mmCIF file of C-alpha atoms in Angstrom:
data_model
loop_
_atom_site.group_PDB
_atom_site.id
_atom_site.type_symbol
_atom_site.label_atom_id
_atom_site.label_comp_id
_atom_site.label_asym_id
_atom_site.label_seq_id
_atom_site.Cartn_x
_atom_site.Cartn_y
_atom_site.Cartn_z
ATOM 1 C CA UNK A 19 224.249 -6.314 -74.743
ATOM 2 C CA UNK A 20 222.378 -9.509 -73.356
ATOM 3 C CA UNK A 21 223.973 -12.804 -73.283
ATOM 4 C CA UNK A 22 222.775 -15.737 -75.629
ATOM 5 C CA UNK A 23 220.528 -18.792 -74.170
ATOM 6 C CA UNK A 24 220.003 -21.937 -76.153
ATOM 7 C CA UNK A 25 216.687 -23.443 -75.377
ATOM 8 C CA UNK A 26 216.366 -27.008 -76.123
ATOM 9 C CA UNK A 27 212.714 -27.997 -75.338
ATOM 10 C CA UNK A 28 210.574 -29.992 -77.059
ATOM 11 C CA UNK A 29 206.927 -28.481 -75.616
ATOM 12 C CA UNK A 30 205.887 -25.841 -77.476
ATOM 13 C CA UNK A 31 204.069 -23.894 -74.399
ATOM 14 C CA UNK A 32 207.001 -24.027 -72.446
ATOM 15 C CA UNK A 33 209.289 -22.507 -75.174
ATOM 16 C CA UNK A 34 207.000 -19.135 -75.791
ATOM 17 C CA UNK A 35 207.609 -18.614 -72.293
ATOM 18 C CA UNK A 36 210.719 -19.172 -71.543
ATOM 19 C CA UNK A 37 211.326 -16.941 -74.747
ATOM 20 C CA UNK A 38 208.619 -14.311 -73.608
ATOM 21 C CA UNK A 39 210.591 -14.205 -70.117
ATOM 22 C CA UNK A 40 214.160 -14.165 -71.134
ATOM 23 C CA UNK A 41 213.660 -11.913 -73.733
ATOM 24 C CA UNK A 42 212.041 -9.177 -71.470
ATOM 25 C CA UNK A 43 215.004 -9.641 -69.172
ATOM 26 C CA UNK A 44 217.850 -8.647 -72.002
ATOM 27 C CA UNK A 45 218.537 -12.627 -73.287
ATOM 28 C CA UNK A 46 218.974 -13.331 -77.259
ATOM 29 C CA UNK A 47 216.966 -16.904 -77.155
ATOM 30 C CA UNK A 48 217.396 -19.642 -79.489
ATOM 31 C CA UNK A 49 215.438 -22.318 -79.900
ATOM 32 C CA UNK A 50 215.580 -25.760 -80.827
ATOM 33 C CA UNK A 51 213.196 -29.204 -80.147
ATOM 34 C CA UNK A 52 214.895 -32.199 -81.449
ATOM 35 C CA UNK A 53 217.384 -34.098 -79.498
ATOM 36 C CA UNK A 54 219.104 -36.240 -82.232
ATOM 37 C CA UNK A 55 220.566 -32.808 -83.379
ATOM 38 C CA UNK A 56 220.673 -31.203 -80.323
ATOM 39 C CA UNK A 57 224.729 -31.220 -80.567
ATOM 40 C CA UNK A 58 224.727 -29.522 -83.814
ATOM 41 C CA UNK A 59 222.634 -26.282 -82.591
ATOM 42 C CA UNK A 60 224.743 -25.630 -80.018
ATOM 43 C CA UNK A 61 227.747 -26.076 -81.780
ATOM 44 C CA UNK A 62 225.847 -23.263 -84.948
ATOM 45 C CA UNK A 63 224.518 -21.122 -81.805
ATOM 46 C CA UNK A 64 227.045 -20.812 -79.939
ATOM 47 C CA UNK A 65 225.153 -20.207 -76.468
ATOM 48 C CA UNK A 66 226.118 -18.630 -73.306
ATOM 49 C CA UNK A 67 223.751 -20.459 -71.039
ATOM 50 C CA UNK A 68 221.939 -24.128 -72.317
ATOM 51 C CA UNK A 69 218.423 -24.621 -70.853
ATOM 52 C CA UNK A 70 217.580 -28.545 -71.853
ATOM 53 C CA UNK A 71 214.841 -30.727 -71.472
ATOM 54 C CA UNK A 72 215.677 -34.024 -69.791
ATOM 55 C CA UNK A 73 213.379 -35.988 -72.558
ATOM 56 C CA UNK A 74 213.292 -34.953 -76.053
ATOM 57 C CA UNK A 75 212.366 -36.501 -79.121
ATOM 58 C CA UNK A 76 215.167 -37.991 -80.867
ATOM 59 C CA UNK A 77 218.067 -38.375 -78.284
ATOM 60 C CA UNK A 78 217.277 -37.856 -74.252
ATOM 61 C CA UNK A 79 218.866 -34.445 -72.541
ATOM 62 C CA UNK A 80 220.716 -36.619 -70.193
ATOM 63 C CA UNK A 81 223.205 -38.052 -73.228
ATOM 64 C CA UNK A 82 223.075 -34.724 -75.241
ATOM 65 C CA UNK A 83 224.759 -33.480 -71.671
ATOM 66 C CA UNK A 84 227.174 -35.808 -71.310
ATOM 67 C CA UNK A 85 228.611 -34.817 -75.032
ATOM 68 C CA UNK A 86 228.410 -31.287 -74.286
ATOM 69 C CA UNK A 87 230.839 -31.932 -71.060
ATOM 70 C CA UNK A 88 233.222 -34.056 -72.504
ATOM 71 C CA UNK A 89 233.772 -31.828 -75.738
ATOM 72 C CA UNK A 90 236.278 -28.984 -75.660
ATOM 73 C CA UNK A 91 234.401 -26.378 -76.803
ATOM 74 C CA UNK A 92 231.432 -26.992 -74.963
ATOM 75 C CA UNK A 93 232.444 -28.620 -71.371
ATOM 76 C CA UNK A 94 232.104 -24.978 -69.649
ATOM 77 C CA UNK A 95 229.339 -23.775 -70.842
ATOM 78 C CA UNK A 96 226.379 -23.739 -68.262
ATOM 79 C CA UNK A 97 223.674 -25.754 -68.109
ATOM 80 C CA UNK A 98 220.478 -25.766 -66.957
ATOM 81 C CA UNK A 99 218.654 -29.399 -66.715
ATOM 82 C CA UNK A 100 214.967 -29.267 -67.189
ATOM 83 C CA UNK A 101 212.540 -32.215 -66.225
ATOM 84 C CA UNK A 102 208.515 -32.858 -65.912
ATOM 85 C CA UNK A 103 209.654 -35.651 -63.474
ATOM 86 C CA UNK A 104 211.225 -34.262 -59.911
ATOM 87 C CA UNK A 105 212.299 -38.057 -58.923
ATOM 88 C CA UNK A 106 215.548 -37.946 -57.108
ATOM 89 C CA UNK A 107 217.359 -40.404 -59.693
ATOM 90 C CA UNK A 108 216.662 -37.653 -62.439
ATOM 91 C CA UNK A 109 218.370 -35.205 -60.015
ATOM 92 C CA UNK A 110 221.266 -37.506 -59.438
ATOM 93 C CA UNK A 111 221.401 -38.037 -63.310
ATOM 94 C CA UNK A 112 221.284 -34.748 -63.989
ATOM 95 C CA UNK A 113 224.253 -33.763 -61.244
ATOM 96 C CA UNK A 114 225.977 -37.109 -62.621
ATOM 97 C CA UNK A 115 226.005 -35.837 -66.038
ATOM 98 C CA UNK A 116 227.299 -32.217 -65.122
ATOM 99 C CA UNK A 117 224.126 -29.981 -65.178
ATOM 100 C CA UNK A 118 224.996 -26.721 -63.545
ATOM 101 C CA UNK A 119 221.501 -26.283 -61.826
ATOM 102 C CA UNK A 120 218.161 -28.729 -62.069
ATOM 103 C CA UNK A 121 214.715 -27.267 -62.096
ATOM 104 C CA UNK A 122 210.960 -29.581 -61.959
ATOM 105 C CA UNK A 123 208.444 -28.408 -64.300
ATOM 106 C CA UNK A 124 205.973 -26.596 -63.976
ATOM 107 C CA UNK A 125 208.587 -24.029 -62.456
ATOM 108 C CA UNK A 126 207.679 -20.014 -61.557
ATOM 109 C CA UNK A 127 208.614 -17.649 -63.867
ATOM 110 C CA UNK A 128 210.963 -15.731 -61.259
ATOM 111 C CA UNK A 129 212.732 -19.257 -60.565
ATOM 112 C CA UNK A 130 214.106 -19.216 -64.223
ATOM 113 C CA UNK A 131 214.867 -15.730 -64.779
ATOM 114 C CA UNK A 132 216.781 -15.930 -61.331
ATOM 115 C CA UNK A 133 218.769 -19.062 -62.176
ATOM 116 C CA UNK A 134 219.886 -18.221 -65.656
ATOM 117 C CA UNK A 135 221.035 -14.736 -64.613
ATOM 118 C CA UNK A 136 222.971 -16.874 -62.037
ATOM 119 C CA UNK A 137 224.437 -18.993 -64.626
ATOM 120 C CA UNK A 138 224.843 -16.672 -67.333
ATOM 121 C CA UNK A 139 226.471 -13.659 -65.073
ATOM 122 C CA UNK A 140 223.732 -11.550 -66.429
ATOM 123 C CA UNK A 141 222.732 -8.441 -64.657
ATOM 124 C CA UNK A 142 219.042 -7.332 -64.103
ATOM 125 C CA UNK A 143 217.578 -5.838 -66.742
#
């Protein structure tokens, strides 16, 4: 059975695929866009692995990743940080906030698949 990823991104290009890729490799993918309720899909979803988008509409990935670390129920789960902007202080946000990994858009498709197994403990398909 594949492990569940919650993808929080906001382009829609970038979420068919992610979603094409992950769900070839075994993933259940969830999706969601807005940051303002970012908190409340993860908390209905209930994912194994959170990819996130450094700058969404409605609330930036950066705070929506600070909540998820210092809540109980959501502190361990991993997190992948994404961002269109590969500037050091994003990095260094990122790390400062708790993200498990950090990957630059536009990223390969073997780059993602590789680091959310990583994360997620999931074997290859």
């Amino acid at each position: 059975m594949g492990k569940r990823v919650l993808l929080i991104e906001d382009e829609p290009n970038i979420v068919e695929a992610v979603r094409y890729l992950l769900t070839r490799e075994g993933w259940a993918v969830d999706t969601h866009s807005n940051g303002a309720t970012a908190l409340d899909a993860v908390a209905r979803r209930r994912p194994d692995v959170i990819v996130l988008d450094a700058m969404l509409p409605g609330r930036s990935g950066f705070d929506i990743l600070r909540d998820l670390r210092t809540a109980p129920d959501t502190s361990a789960i991993p997190v992948l940080m994404l961002t269109a902007r590969g500037q050091r202080r994003d990095r260094e946000m990122a790390e400062a906030a708790g993200a498990s990994r950090f990957m630059t858009k536009p990223f390969s498709n073997s780059d993602i698949v590789d680091c959310l197994r990583e994360l997620g403990g999931h074997d290859a398909a």
